XYZ file of C-alpha atoms in Angstrom:
680
model
C 46.534 87.027 79.077
C 46.598 85.645 82.871
C 47.708 88.822 85.301
C 51.469 86.472 85.684
C 51.466 86.770 82.541
C 51.149 90.963 82.084
C 54.309 92.748 82.020
C 54.849 94.554 86.122
C 55.340 98.400 85.964
C 58.836 97.875 86.705
C 59.781 96.177 83.360
C 57.767 98.405 81.183
C 59.653 101.463 82.511
C 62.547 100.213 82.740
C 61.802 98.997 78.725
C 60.718 102.798 77.826
C 64.403 103.658 79.251
C 66.712 101.612 77.698
C 65.062 102.352 74.173
C 65.442 105.919 74.846
C 69.099 104.913 75.571
C 69.317 102.977 71.824
C 68.175 105.828 70.081
C 70.389 108.185 73.070
C 73.147 106.288 71.603
C 72.324 105.809 67.722
C 72.683 109.857 67.534
C 75.980 109.818 69.480
C 77.281 106.850 66.586
C 75.672 108.979 64.156
C 76.888 112.211 65.081
C 80.203 113.999 63.588
C 83.441 114.472 65.588
C 82.466 118.070 66.512
C 79.495 117.729 68.084
C 79.305 114.506 69.839
C 79.832 116.380 73.072
C 76.259 118.029 72.361
C 74.569 114.375 72.027
C 76.329 113.185 74.454
C 74.338 114.690 78.124
C 71.320 112.856 77.010
C 72.742 108.972 76.876
C 74.100 109.941 80.352
C 70.962 110.930 81.788
C 68.951 108.233 80.162
C 72.002 105.543 82.018
C 71.731 107.185 85.010
C 68.302 106.367 85.243
C 68.664 102.649 84.090
C 71.542 102.123 86.423
C 68.801 102.805 89.176
C 66.544 100.582 88.027
C 66.282 96.539 89.242
C 68.048 95.223 85.132
C 69.177 98.227 84.290
C 72.692 97.228 85.194
C 73.076 93.511 83.041
C 71.239 95.362 79.977
C 73.615 97.980 80.655
C 76.636 95.632 79.911
C 74.762 93.814 76.809
C 75.104 96.763 75.313
C 78.513 97.937 76.422
C 80.329 96.943 72.623
C 77.975 99.871 70.879
C 77.795 102.618 73.532
C 81.751 102.330 73.926
C 82.427 102.653 70.058
C 78.712 105.365 70.329
C 81.928 107.658 71.955
C 80.902 107.699 75.200
C 84.215 107.096 76.586
C 85.647 109.521 73.473
C 88.213 112.184 74.660
C 88.586 110.926 78.158
C 90.289 108.719 80.738
C 88.079 105.778 80.224
C 89.189 106.049 76.292
C 92.196 103.582 77.399
C 91.384 101.720 79.846
C 95.006 99.863 79.884
C 96.212 102.694 82.283
C 92.475 103.052 84.016
C 93.895 102.975 88.406
C 91.337 100.465 90.226
C 92.094 102.821 93.746
C 90.695 105.650 91.808
C 87.446 104.339 91.299
C 86.568 105.353 94.958
C 86.910 109.152 94.083
C 84.980 108.723 90.556
C 80.689 106.613 92.451
C 81.089 109.132 95.713
C 81.047 112.139 93.665
C 78.374 114.889 93.865
C 78.948 114.462 89.862
C 76.163 112.564 87.957
C 77.990 112.194 84.641
C 81.075 110.982 86.824
C 79.729 108.320 88.834
C 77.571 107.530 85.379
C 81.149 107.173 83.131
C 82.747 105.308 86.030
C 79.498 103.095 86.154
C 79.396 102.578 82.331
C 83.332 101.667 82.591
C 83.028 98.724 84.605
C 80.353 97.136 82.826
C 82.403 97.433 79.547
C 85.194 95.854 81.248
C 82.878 93.395 82.620
C 81.257 92.321 79.335
C 84.847 91.498 78.503
C 85.928 89.659 81.672
C 83.221 87.354 80.650
C 84.551 87.394 77.266
C 81.341 88.272 75.345
C 83.259 91.114 73.671
C 86.702 91.882 72.555
C 88.070 94.552 73.046
C 91.535 95.595 71.131
C 93.074 97.709 73.574
C 92.526 95.382 77.074
C 92.300 91.346 77.604
C 89.940 89.142 78.962
C 92.506 88.293 81.860
C 92.998 92.069 82.696
C 89.640 93.053 82.681
C 88.702 91.002 85.412
C 92.194 91.312 87.097
C 90.824 94.987 86.779
C 87.911 94.480 88.335
C 88.376 92.683 91.088
C 90.593 94.740 92.220
C 87.835 97.676 92.165
C 85.003 95.465 93.857
C 87.881 94.629 96.686
C 88.899 98.625 96.699
C 85.126 99.503 97.673
C 83.527 96.509 98.950
C 82.142 98.522 101.994
C 79.214 99.336 98.730
C 78.039 95.897 99.034
C 77.173 95.538 102.319
C 76.763 99.085 103.975
C 73.641 101.308 103.378
C 74.908 105.569 102.066
C 76.263 106.679 104.957
C 74.727 110.655 105.580
C 77.819 112.174 103.993
C 77.162 110.058 100.869
C 73.120 110.915 100.954
C 73.785 114.717 101.731
C 76.203 114.574 99.236
C 75.339 112.307 96.004
C 71.766 112.043 97.262
C 69.716 109.361 94.999
C 72.866 108.661 92.862
C 74.199 106.741 96.240
C 72.232 103.701 95.091
C 74.276 103.030 91.653
C 77.300 102.320 93.092
C 75.848 99.743 95.674
C 73.928 98.353 92.414
C 76.176 98.015 90.327
C 78.590 96.267 92.678
C 75.777 94.202 94.195
C 75.900 93.347 89.860
C 79.249 92.643 89.241
C 79.933 90.494 92.621
C 77.393 88.392 91.337
C 79.706 88.189 87.704
C 82.911 88.497 89.497
C 81.904 86.257 91.928
C 82.999 86.732 95.495
C 85.851 84.188 95.559
C 87.311 86.251 93.589
C 86.924 89.438 95.293
C 87.958 88.114 98.608
C 91.762 87.331 97.886
C 92.308 89.845 96.034
C 91.189 92.286 99.091
C 93.144 89.742 101.272
C 96.439 90.548 99.478
C 95.454 94.587 98.861
C 94.427 94.773 102.726
C 98.324 92.708 103.676
C 100.101 95.269 100.931
C 98.727 98.103 102.944
C 99.307 96.695 106.656
C 102.825 96.608 106.053
C 102.738 100.236 105.410
C 101.740 100.276 108.951
C 99.817 103.102 108.137
C 98.197 105.489 111.446
C 94.640 105.058 110.410
C 93.613 101.286 110.331
C 89.645 102.032 110.222
C 89.272 101.192 106.707
C 91.203 98.123 106.880
C 89.325 97.119 109.912
C 85.514 97.331 108.395
C 87.159 95.983 105.410
C 87.924 92.850 107.915
C 84.845 93.014 108.964
C 83.531 91.941 105.501
C 85.414 89.405 105.376
C 84.220 87.709 108.536
C 80.852 88.041 107.623
C 81.119 86.845 104.034
C 82.625 83.709 106.016
C 79.897 83.306 108.152
C 77.113 84.315 105.200
C 76.119 80.456 103.943
C 74.459 82.577 100.530
C 78.016 82.891 99.850
C 80.126 80.610 97.901
C 83.942 81.338 98.723
C 84.777 78.482 97.563
C 88.534 77.540 98.294
C 89.168 81.266 98.539
C 89.593 83.078 101.656
C 91.793 80.722 103.315
C 94.755 83.532 104.432
C 92.275 85.229 106.274
C 92.163 83.492 109.237
C 95.160 85.880 110.630
C 93.377 89.370 109.163
C 89.983 87.893 111.187
C 91.349 87.035 114.416
C 93.648 89.633 115.325
C 90.701 91.449 115.813
C 88.319 88.903 116.852
C 90.165 87.238 118.348
C 94.118 86.607 119.300
C 94.221 84.639 122.224
C 92.619 81.883 123.467
C 89.962 83.956 126.136
C 88.252 85.556 123.294
C 89.140 82.966 120.249
C 85.081 83.529 120.488
C 84.803 87.124 120.518
C 82.737 86.836 123.325
C 82.569 91.089 123.749
C 84.294 93.479 126.113
C 82.401 92.858 129.423
C 82.592 88.366 129.327
C 86.320 89.425 128.535
C 86.948 91.777 131.722
C 84.936 89.121 134.013
C 87.231 86.355 132.862
C 90.583 88.234 132.317
C 89.805 88.607 136.832
C 89.564 84.806 137.286
C 93.395 84.686 135.499
C 96.430 83.664 137.103
C 100.133 84.952 135.928
C 100.401 81.549 134.255
C 97.412 82.338 131.895
C 97.661 86.333 131.525
C 101.031 85.502 130.795
C 99.636 83.225 127.365
C 97.418 85.815 126.688
C 99.826 89.483 126.790
C 101.831 87.046 124.569
C 99.178 86.068 122.112
C 98.058 89.531 121.846
C 101.856 91.335 121.065
C 102.014 88.523 118.241
C 99.178 89.168 116.771
C 99.547 93.440 117.090
C 103.475 92.642 115.175
C 102.233 90.262 112.597
C 98.930 92.471 111.761
C 99.754 96.392 113.201
C 96.440 95.701 113.893
C 94.890 95.977 117.853
C 92.132 94.274 119.070
C 89.789 95.765 121.819
C 90.158 93.015 123.498
C 94.461 93.875 123.780
C 93.361 97.427 125.666
C 91.090 95.913 128.171
C 94.038 93.067 128.980
C 96.688 96.059 128.858
C 94.624 98.068 131.588
C 94.205 94.672 133.430
C 97.986 93.942 133.484
C 98.701 97.399 135.255
C 97.825 95.758 138.560
C 100.025 92.609 138.008
C 103.370 93.573 136.784
C 105.309 95.379 135.029
C 106.916 92.640 132.613
C 103.351 91.168 131.921
C 103.049 94.969 130.886
C 105.975 94.780 128.939
C 104.739 91.552 127.357
C 101.674 92.801 126.589
C 103.351 95.385 124.833
C 105.873 93.094 122.944
C 108.802 94.796 123.575
C 112.827 94.174 122.940
C 114.874 95.201 125.946
C 115.138 98.309 124.581
C 112.006 99.225 124.658
C 111.499 97.859 128.048
C 114.419 99.904 129.269
C 112.346 102.278 128.627
C 109.178 101.251 130.376
C 111.079 100.406 133.746
C 112.678 104.384 133.488
C 109.507 106.254 132.777
C 106.739 103.716 134.588
C 104.426 105.727 135.925
C 104.702 108.054 132.596
C 103.780 104.863 130.824
C 100.889 103.848 133.326
C 99.730 106.708 132.949
C 98.866 106.901 129.026
C 97.267 103.843 129.553
C 94.857 104.987 132.081
C 94.621 107.927 129.582
C 94.622 107.160 126.233
C 94.044 102.678 126.785
C 90.623 102.103 125.679
C 88.141 99.330 123.802
C 87.832 102.838 121.077
C 91.117 103.755 121.341
C 92.411 100.081 121.208
C 95.230 101.462 118.124
C 97.532 103.430 120.726
C 98.555 99.899 122.111
C 100.818 99.667 119.090
C 102.050 103.332 119.089
C 102.776 102.989 122.420
C 105.068 100.161 122.269
C 106.284 101.611 118.964
C 107.049 104.759 120.700
C 109.150 102.720 123.230
C 111.381 101.162 120.603
C 112.516 104.124 119.368
C 113.210 105.873 122.153
C 112.019 109.211 122.454
C 110.979 109.548 125.668
C 115.562 109.388 126.709
C 114.590 112.908 124.593
C 114.732 115.243 127.514
C 111.783 117.288 126.299
C 109.284 114.611 125.489
C 108.778 112.507 128.931
C 107.259 116.331 130.817
C 105.722 117.423 127.581
C 103.613 113.870 127.420
C 103.159 114.452 131.000
C 101.522 117.775 129.610
C 99.682 115.818 126.998
C 97.703 114.111 129.219
C 96.032 116.654 130.986
C 95.774 119.108 128.013
C 92.193 121.220 128.332
C 91.010 120.619 125.348
C 89.139 124.288 122.682
C 85.744 123.982 122.202
C 86.771 123.519 118.578
C 88.864 120.714 119.765
C 86.454 118.769 120.696
C 84.056 119.378 118.531
C 86.502 118.199 115.685
C 87.275 115.395 117.437
C 83.416 113.842 118.129
C 82.182 114.948 114.974
C 85.602 112.752 113.737
C 85.758 109.684 115.438
C 82.310 110.215 117.994
C 81.439 110.100 121.024
C 82.329 106.921 122.521
C 85.489 107.443 124.228
C 86.686 111.488 125.724
C 87.908 113.658 122.736
C 90.809 113.910 125.266
C 91.489 110.031 124.549
C 91.193 109.560 121.247
C 94.005 112.672 120.939
C 96.185 110.801 123.391
C 95.996 107.933 120.554
C 97.002 109.773 118.101
C 100.040 111.429 119.843
C 101.095 107.781 120.428
C 100.364 105.864 117.162
C 102.436 109.075 115.948
C 105.293 109.320 118.021
C 105.599 105.619 117.227
C 104.913 104.991 113.303
C 106.159 109.021 112.250
C 105.924 107.166 108.649
C 102.138 106.153 109.401
C 100.737 110.302 108.754
C 98.607 110.574 106.059
C 96.603 113.877 104.075
C 93.412 111.782 103.136
C 92.005 112.936 100.475
C 92.648 116.470 100.759
C 95.377 119.012 99.241
C 97.962 119.437 101.970
C 101.130 117.296 101.351
C 103.813 119.349 102.681
C 101.256 119.504 106.227
C 101.050 116.310 106.391
C 104.835 115.850 105.443
C 105.813 118.654 108.206
C 103.843 115.902 110.973
C 105.895 113.421 110.275
C 109.438 114.889 109.475
C 108.291 116.448 113.458
C 107.515 113.308 114.943
C 110.180 111.674 113.085
C 113.240 113.934 113.738
C 111.991 115.877 116.663
C 109.040 115.069 119.329
C 108.916 117.597 121.293
C 108.117 120.254 118.797
C 105.527 118.092 117.342
C 104.124 117.993 120.993
C 104.539 121.971 121.123
C 102.294 122.121 117.964
C 99.814 119.516 118.916
C 99.928 122.079 122.272
C 99.124 124.946 120.529
C 96.277 123.498 118.602
C 94.755 122.108 120.973
C 94.270 124.054 123.458
C 94.741 127.646 122.041
C 93.237 127.309 118.553
C 95.913 129.383 117.079
C 99.949 128.661 116.370
C 102.140 130.724 115.756
C 105.386 130.916 113.612
C 108.248 132.605 112.306
C 109.259 133.545 108.566
C 112.707 135.197 107.897
C 112.093 136.673 112.209
C 108.118 137.715 110.972
C 105.061 135.924 113.432
C 102.726 134.357 111.224
C 99.193 133.423 113.001
C 97.332 130.174 111.989
C 94.271 132.433 113.172
C 95.436 136.027 111.080
C 96.510 133.300 107.964
C 93.745 134.580 104.592
C 93.347 130.738 103.969
C 94.661 127.306 102.611
C 95.851 125.004 100.201
C 92.452 123.362 101.437
C 89.336 124.916 99.852
C 87.377 123.327 103.393
C 88.329 121.601 106.773
C 90.020 118.256 106.223
C 88.227 115.643 108.324
C 89.451 112.114 107.189
C 92.623 112.598 109.203
C 94.116 111.015 112.105
C 93.358 112.291 115.488
C 96.441 114.940 115.526
C 96.363 115.508 111.748
C 92.688 116.643 112.646
C 93.511 119.088 115.030
C 96.648 120.721 113.620
C 96.929 120.882 110.085
C 94.567 123.294 109.306
C 96.904 125.243 111.076
C 99.162 124.677 109.217
C 98.186 124.590 105.774
C 96.874 128.227 106.516
C 100.448 128.837 107.462
C 102.149 127.453 105.143
C 99.865 129.669 102.198
C 100.805 132.979 104.116
C 104.511 131.534 103.820
C 103.862 131.122 99.716
C 102.184 134.450 99.832
C 104.637 135.966 101.167
C 107.935 135.197 98.855
C 105.154 135.888 95.456
C 107.361 139.090 94.069
C 110.451 137.255 94.250
C 112.095 135.164 91.545
C 111.895 131.521 91.461
C 110.579 128.828 93.205
C 108.349 129.632 96.690
C 109.498 126.208 98.396
C 113.598 127.816 98.091
C 112.362 129.997 101.342
C 109.323 128.059 102.555
C 110.740 124.806 103.005
C 113.419 125.057 106.126
C 111.269 127.936 107.284
C 108.242 125.346 107.673
C 109.875 122.554 108.227
C 112.967 123.435 109.862
C 116.445 124.180 110.861
C 118.069 120.940 109.240
C 116.135 121.917 105.981
C 119.318 122.726 103.983
C 119.025 125.673 102.926
C 120.320 124.218 99.413
C 118.579 124.099 96.489
C 117.942 122.846 93.024
C 114.849 123.055 90.366
C 115.204 121.287 87.446
C 111.878 123.135 85.619
C 111.786 126.744 84.871
C 109.046 128.354 86.981
C 108.563 130.634 83.975
C 107.484 128.521 81.483
C 107.150 124.858 82.712
C 110.667 123.510 81.341
C 112.901 121.615 81.875
C 116.433 123.344 82.314
C 119.956 123.009 83.467
C 118.859 118.779 84.100
C 122.814 117.472 83.749
C 124.195 119.647 86.391
C 120.790 119.187 88.689
C 120.961 115.897 89.204
C 125.114 115.477 88.857
C 124.654 118.030 91.693
C 121.682 115.177 93.364
C 123.832 112.292 92.622
C 126.940 114.088 94.620
C 124.465 115.324 97.586
C 123.009 111.923 98.229
C 124.802 108.344 96.231
C 127.139 107.199 98.846
C 129.128 106.557 95.819
C 129.696 109.760 95.057
C 129.340 112.109 99.220
C 132.050 109.749 100.536
C 130.112 107.468 101.589
C 128.219 110.122 104.405
C 125.023 108.306 104.998
C 121.672 110.844 105.535
C 121.807 113.077 108.933
C 118.406 114.792 109.319
C 114.964 113.867 106.798
C 114.853 116.362 103.932
C 111.943 118.211 102.079
C 111.980 117.140 98.345
C 109.630 117.913 95.588
C 108.744 114.959 92.777
C 106.683 114.868 89.803
C 103.967 112.230 90.209
C 103.089 110.355 86.994
C 99.661 107.876 86.647
C 100.662 104.729 85.006
C 101.031 105.637 81.394
C 103.549 107.940 82.636
C 101.648 111.020 82.508
C 101.827 114.067 84.298
C 99.674 114.269 87.823
C 101.183 117.012 89.618
C 103.726 118.151 91.724
C 103.895 116.343 95.375
C 105.767 116.594 98.424
C 107.816 114.142 100.034
C 110.962 113.768 102.406
C 113.982 112.224 101.463
C 114.947 109.717 104.590
C 117.997 107.236 103.331
C 119.979 105.655 100.436
C 121.224 102.587 100.472
C 121.769 99.743 98.810
C 118.932 96.508 99.335
C 119.139 92.891 99.824
C 120.096 93.348 95.385
C 122.544 95.052 95.699
C 120.354 98.116 93.368
C 121.409 100.871 95.458
C 118.373 102.930 96.034
C 116.473 106.209 97.205
C 113.932 105.805 100.561
C 111.178 107.809 100.902
C 108.374 109.162 102.725
C 105.246 109.837 101.186
C 102.228 110.842 103.037
C 99.593 110.345 99.766
C 98.520 107.269 101.885
C 99.792 104.559 100.463
C 103.302 104.831 98.790
C 102.985 101.823 96.549
C 102.092 103.358 92.867
C 102.848 102.186 88.934
C 104.572 105.789 88.078
C 104.722 103.910 84.526
C 108.281 103.030 82.241
C 108.668 100.507 84.131
C 109.135 102.570 87.589
C 106.916 100.196 90.125
C 107.273 102.644 93.819
C 107.940 99.820 96.359
C 106.360 99.229 99.561
C 107.966 95.636 100.625
C 110.795 93.361 99.849
C 113.743 95.730 98.853
C 114.978 96.712 102.403
C 112.311 98.919 103.441
C 110.851 100.227 106.877
C 107.672 100.297 107.584
C 106.537 103.303 105.876
C 108.762 103.791 103.951
C 108.865 103.488 99.808
C 111.526 103.182 97.172
C 112.826 102.984 94.343
C 116.428 102.549 92.416
C 118.026 106.137 92.361
C 118.254 106.684 88.402
C 114.340 106.516 88.657
C 113.687 108.313 91.331
C 116.230 111.271 90.132
C 113.845 110.896 87.167
C 111.074 111.954 89.009
C 112.347 114.723 91.117
C 112.195 118.401 89.946
C 113.442 119.743 93.945
C 115.398 119.256 96.869
C 117.365 120.940 99.459
C 121.067 120.411 99.917
C 124.064 121.709 103.025
C 125.705 124.286 100.804
C 128.904 123.627 102.839
C 128.232 119.786 101.601
C 128.749 118.400 98.717
C 130.597 115.663 96.654
C 132.293 115.833 93.812
C 130.371 116.507 90.550
C 132.327 115.602 88.177
C 132.671 111.806 89.013
C 129.178 111.146 87.847
C 129.143 109.016 85.024
C 127.359 109.465 81.176
C 126.010 106.040 81.593
C 124.738 107.494 85.411
C 123.096 110.851 83.931
C 121.764 109.270 80.498
C 120.054 106.474 82.395
C 118.360 109.056 84.492
C 117.804 110.893 80.989
C 115.325 107.581 79.656
C 113.309 107.933 82.326
C 113.310 111.815 81.318
C 111.662 111.311 77.449
C 109.488 108.787 78.206
C 107.730 110.032 81.502
C 106.631 114.311 82.611
C 109.949 115.606 80.643
C 109.141 114.525 77.005
C 107.705 117.147 76.526
C 109.903 119.925 79.030
C 113.165 118.860 77.660
C 114.990 121.167 75.142
C 115.253 119.700 71.780
C 118.806 119.537 71.747
C 118.754 117.750 75.394
C 116.399 115.470 73.362
C 118.810 114.586 70.408
C 121.422 114.067 72.806
C 120.050 111.487 74.487
C 118.190 109.940 72.248
C 118.046 106.512 73.036
C 115.441 102.869 72.602
C 111.540 104.010 73.839
C 110.049 100.919 74.375
C 112.047 99.186 77.561
C 113.389 100.285 80.440
C 116.736 101.477 81.180
C 118.436 98.686 83.990
C 119.170 100.094 86.949
C 121.521 97.735 88.348
């Protein structure tokens, strides 16, 4: 036998691990149900070692039917692949728990075998598996192109290699042409919600550009819709079409006449308002135009007559904001500034002087360190915070909570930016300068520095600049307010929400869940009262004046209960199809979700404004468990029809209320379970 024919050490190791894996799967298959949990760790540990080997993913794919039938997924969410949510894969793959990473990887390989037609599955079709995997790859495309970050290495160690090997295998088997189109659709869907944080979106667009430029990747006819996204970042106008670099572009601007500058300004503004993304070149242009005239500044910001008037009234302040907060590294500040001017909030007497204060605000060492850790030192922490303030005031519904249990704090920031901007600016000042926020609860002062702890167990880092500085303080204060209500009967949100969010939060309070038992109670009155307060047909056609805090029971795509979540009710109105909808703000980063049972949250196409989510009225009420109202203003409860009530209760039966509704109530409203009721 020649050397070339001898198996390599790598092959021998792989074959040895496969033998061990097959033995472990056989033992798991033979084990009775009660003892399977004891046999599973050996399977997962051997699979972990295989996933780190070249050829390991391919070998496991061919064994997917065997390990699934053995019971690897039994008793877990992965046992029902038809209900898996692509967006949740990122959390599993980034986990420090080796078993969680491995079982997620095995699940993807199991679906890959189905998608390629090698295995027939009783719960998912070949088409469904293929579509699911293209979504998963598109959402985690960074795993194909970037090495493990310092945070990943610190948290996962050698485990960080598994998702990368897995996704290399998935991409090769599925084909890049399918991934790119799915990724483009996903990017546009998120951009329509106009989030403040767009760094991850910009990274995905960068990866698309790299795929297009890589001769080894055959995209076929796919990826055509990416041109607008790629050009919006790297070449929105003629003068920067080939992405020459900001220094070269700055030199080109010096040689341009008014006509050329006008063309540049118009091109940048169009790209920015089309996508919500800002190119670093746009920041260079805007700073240059400060010396050329306000008509070009207005053109570069894409302002209407409303924004232009605000610019001219507060010319010196706007110029100072551009000089202090608009740099290539903080280019999203351009979009925030444009939308802030369009809102006209500088006309509120306290806002302009508060913005002047923000520009010269001395930041504490802690605030500077936090901003530098999160965003690097490409620009000063003060400029970074100015960018964050402009974006939050321009996009109050774009605030996200990140991967943190701080929905209450994110909702408060959004509400203040939307409804009380000078109060938001005061909070930013206290937090960034003094490292302390003091709020009052029923006349008693609460200091963020004196409070014991917040809802979040760790300091959040994946936030926009304002949230990064302010949320840790708000989180501790919110938790302290809750602690002061611990001895009171009922839900603490009754007292906490108006004190925490602002005077406009209604002092009237309704909840349909018994706090002690978790069972639903007084559902009819709860629903009737909500219709009477919020539905234009039952409240005298009175629009909602101030945004109101509310709580929802979040369900997954199988309509199973996940947990309680804080949102803001913004308005109720007919959509273009004449369906009455509730429009609301959801701080969870991506509002477009499938809550099961036919309840799919919309973020575009049904009359939503940027950042809003919406549902038909009855569907929304079926997921509502807490709301506030003005006790002095209420509609007519008796006017709400039985049909409206039964529609809501049917949605409840089919979701989180199935095991919480009293038996008599379930029987009284018994209806077909297989179809969703009509909302029209």
